[in-house]
XYZ file of C-alpha atoms in Angstrom:
283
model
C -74.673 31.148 29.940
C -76.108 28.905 27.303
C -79.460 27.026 27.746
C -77.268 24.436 27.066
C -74.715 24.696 29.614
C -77.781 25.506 32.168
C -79.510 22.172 31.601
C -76.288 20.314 32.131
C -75.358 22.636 35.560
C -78.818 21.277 36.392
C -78.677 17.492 35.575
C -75.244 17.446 37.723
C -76.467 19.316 40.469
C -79.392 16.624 40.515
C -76.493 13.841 40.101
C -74.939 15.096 43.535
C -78.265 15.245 44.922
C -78.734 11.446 44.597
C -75.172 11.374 45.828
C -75.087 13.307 48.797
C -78.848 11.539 49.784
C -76.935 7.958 49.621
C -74.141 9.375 51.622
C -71.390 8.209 49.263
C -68.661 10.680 48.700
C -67.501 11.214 45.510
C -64.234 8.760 45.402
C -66.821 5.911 47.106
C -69.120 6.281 44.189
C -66.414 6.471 41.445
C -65.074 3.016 43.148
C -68.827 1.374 42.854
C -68.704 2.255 39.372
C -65.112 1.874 38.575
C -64.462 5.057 37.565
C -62.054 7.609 38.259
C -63.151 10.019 40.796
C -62.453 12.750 38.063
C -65.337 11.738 36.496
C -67.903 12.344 39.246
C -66.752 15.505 39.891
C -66.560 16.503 35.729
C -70.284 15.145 35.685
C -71.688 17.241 39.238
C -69.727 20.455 38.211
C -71.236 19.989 34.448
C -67.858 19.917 33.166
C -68.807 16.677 31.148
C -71.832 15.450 29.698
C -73.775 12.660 31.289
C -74.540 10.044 29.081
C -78.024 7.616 28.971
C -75.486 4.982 30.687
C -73.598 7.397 32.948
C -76.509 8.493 34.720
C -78.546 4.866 34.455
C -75.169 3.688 36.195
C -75.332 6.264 38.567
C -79.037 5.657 39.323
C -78.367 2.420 39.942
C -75.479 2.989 42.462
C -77.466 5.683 44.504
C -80.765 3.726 44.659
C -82.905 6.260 42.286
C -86.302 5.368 41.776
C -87.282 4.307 38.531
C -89.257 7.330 37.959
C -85.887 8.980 39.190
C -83.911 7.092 36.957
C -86.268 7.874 33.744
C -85.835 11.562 34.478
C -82.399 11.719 34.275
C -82.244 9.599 31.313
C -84.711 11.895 29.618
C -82.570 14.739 30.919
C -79.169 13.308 29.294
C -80.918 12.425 25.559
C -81.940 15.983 25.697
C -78.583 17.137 26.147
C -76.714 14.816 23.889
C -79.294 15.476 21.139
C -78.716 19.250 21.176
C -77.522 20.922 18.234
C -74.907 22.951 20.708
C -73.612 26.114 19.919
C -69.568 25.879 19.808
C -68.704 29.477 20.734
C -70.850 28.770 23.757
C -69.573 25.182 23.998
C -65.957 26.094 24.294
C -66.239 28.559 26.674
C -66.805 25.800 29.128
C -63.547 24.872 28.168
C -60.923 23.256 25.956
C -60.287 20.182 27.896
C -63.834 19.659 28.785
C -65.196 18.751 25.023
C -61.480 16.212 24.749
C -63.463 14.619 28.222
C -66.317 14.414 26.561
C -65.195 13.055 23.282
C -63.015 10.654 24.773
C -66.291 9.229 27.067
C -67.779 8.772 23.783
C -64.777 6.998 22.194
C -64.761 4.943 25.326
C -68.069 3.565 23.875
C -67.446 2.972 20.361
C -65.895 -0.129 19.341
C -65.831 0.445 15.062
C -64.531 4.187 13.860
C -64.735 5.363 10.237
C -63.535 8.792 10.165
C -63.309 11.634 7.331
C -61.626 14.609 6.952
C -60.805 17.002 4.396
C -58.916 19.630 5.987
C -57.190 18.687 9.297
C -55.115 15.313 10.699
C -58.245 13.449 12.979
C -57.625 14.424 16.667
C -56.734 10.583 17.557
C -53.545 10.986 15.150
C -52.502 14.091 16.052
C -49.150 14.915 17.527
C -48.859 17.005 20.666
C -47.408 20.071 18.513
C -49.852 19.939 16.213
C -52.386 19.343 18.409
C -50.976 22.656 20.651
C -51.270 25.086 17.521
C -54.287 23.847 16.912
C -55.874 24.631 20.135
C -54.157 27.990 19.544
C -56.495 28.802 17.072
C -59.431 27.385 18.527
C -58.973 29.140 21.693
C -58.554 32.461 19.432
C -61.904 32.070 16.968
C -63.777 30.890 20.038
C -62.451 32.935 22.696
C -62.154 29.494 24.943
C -60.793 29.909 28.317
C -56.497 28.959 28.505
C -56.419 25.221 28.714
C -54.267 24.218 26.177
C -51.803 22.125 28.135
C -54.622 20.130 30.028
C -56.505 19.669 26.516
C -53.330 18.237 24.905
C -52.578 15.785 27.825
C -56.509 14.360 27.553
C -56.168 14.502 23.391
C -53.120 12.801 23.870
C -54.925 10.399 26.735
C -57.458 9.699 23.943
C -55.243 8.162 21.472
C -54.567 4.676 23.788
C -57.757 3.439 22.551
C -55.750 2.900 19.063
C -53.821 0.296 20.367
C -56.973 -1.860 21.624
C -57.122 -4.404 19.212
C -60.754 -5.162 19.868
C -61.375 -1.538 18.203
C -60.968 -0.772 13.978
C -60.474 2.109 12.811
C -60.738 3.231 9.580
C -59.629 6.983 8.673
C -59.790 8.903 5.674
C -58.107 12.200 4.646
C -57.880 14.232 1.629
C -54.155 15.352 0.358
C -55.434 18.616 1.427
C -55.893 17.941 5.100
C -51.785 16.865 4.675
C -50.820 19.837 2.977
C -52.827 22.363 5.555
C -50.408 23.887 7.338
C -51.708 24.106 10.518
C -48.293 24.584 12.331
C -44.898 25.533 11.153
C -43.683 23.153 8.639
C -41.061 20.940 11.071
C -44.477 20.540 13.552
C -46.115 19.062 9.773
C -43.088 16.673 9.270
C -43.282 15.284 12.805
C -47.163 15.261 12.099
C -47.237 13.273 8.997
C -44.045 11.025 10.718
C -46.614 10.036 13.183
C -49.506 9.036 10.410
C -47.085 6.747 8.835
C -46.667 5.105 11.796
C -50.028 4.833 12.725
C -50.825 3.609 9.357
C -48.858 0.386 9.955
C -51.174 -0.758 13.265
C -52.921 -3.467 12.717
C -56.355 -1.970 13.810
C -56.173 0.665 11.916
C -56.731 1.638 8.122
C -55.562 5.170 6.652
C -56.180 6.207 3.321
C -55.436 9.279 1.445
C -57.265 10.511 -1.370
C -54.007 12.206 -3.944
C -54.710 15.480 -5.378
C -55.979 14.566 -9.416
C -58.194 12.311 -7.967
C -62.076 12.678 -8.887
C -64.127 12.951 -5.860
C -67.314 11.290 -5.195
C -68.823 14.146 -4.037
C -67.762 17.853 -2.513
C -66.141 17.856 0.553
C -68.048 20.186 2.464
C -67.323 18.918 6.600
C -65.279 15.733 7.906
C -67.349 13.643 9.875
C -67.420 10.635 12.459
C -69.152 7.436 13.023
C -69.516 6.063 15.815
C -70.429 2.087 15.489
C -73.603 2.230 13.748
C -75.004 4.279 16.466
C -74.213 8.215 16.166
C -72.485 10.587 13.125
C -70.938 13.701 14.771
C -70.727 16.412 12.201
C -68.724 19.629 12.855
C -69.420 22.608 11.279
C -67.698 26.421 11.714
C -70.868 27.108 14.671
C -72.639 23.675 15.502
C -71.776 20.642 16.312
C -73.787 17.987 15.073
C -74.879 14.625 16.796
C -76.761 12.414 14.425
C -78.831 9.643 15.765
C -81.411 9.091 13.289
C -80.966 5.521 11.236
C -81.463 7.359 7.928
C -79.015 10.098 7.920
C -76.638 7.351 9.569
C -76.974 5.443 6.788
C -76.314 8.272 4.497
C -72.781 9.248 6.085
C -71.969 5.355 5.867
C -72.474 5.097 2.246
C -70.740 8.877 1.860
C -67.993 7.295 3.946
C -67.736 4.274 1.536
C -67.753 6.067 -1.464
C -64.573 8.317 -0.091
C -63.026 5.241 1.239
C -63.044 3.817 -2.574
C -61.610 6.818 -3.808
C -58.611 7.071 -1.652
C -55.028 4.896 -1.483
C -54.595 2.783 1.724
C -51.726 0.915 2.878
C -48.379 0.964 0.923
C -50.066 3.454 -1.916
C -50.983 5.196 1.649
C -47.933 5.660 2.501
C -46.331 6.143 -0.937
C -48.028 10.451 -0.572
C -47.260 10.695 3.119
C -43.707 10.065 2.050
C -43.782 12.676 -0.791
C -45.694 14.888 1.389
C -42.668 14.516 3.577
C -40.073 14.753 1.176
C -41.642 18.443 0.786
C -41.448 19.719 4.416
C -37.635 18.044 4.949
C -36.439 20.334 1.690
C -38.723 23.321 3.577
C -36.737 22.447 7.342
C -33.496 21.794 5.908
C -33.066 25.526 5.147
């Protein structure tokens, strides 16, 4: 076990502490909160990640002290600032880190996304998004939870119809071209980013192969509001909270965004892309 995954065991065992002490069970303290119940019981069994609000929320519910209540909050930056190990990480499990991401998402209300080698898990198709949890599960050794991961991935994607949210995505042609999955799970894929692309919330752009990048690109990234970058690399996963290297991603971000084709050019290479994978299926 992690140091990691130990701190968080021990921030929701203090969680049901509070609980237990306020004799609320779990579904009476997920209805204070309006939560679902799910939740409590991700947070106690450190399934999930408590967050500086989570656990001020909680604190507040239970009747923690405010010396309490600055403990746990202390406890949860910790956490959330770690540079955590993935190998580790997904051996908690698959559908664990789509909780956690999706709490997150749940938070953010502008997205500006980059990636050069794979389709952003909020666009993702359920096939896609099942062979590439195959592989993950594989390099990392994660436990067998494809089919619940999927169903929260695909749980995740809502939040692109809530037109108080933008979100702006870029890809490279590359990420298109990957073949992450056999090429008829591709066509559906890239079926489902044209669709996408027309929402009114949301902005897609793809940068064409013969275009001159602004700089290499090494990782995708996220950012989150103007508040967190999450970075993933091959063994860490990256949560950024300090205003400078925020800044930096935002103007990297920018400078990819003016490199790349949105809207009807968009569109134009997802439907060559496509014409490619028909002529491979059609065989």
């Amino acid at each position: 076990m992690t140091s990691f995954q130990q701190a968080r065991i021990e921030l929701g065992g203090q969680l049901r502490r509070l609980r237990e002490s306020a004799r609320l069970s779990g579904k009476e303290l997920a209805e204070r909160l309006s939560w679902q119940p799910s939740k409590v019981s991700r947070l106690e069994n450190a399934r999930q990640t408590a967050t500086e609000d989570d656990v001020v929320a909680w604190a507040q519910a239970v009747g923690a002290s405010p010396a309490t209540t600055d403990e746990l909050i202390r406890q949860s930056i910790a956490l959330l600032n770690r540079h955590d190990d993935w190998k580790q990480r997904h051996r908690s499990g698959l559908a664990a880190i789509q909780e956690d991401i999706r709490d997150l998402e749940a938070r953010t209300t502008a997205f500006r996304v980059f990636e050069p080698g794979i389709i952003a898990g909020l666009l993702q198709t359920s096939e896609y998004a099942r062979h590439v949890f195959r592989k993950v599960k594989r390099l990392y050794s994660a436990p067998d939870q494809i089919d619940t991961a999927v169903r929260v991935r695909m749980q995740r994607q809502e939040i692109l119809y809530d037109r108080t949210r933008t979100f702006r995505f870029v890809v490279t042609e590359a990420a298109l071209r990957t073949c992450l999955a056999p090429p008829e799970v591709m066509r559906g894929q890239l079926d489902r980013l044209f669709a996408v692309s027309t929402l009114p919330n949301v902005e897609f752009g793809v940068i064409p192969f013969g275009t001159e990048l602004p700089a290499n690109p090494i990782n995708g990234f996220w950012i989150y509001d103007e508040s967190m970058v999450g970075v993933a690399t091959m063994t860490k996963d990256l949560n950024l909270r300090d205003p400078d290297d925020i800044a930096f991603y935002v103007r990297a971000f920018d400078d990819y965004a003016k490199a790349a084709k949105f809207d009807e050019s968009g569109r134009e290479v997802i439907i060559g892309i496509l014409a490619e994978y028909r002529k491979q299926t059609s065989h």
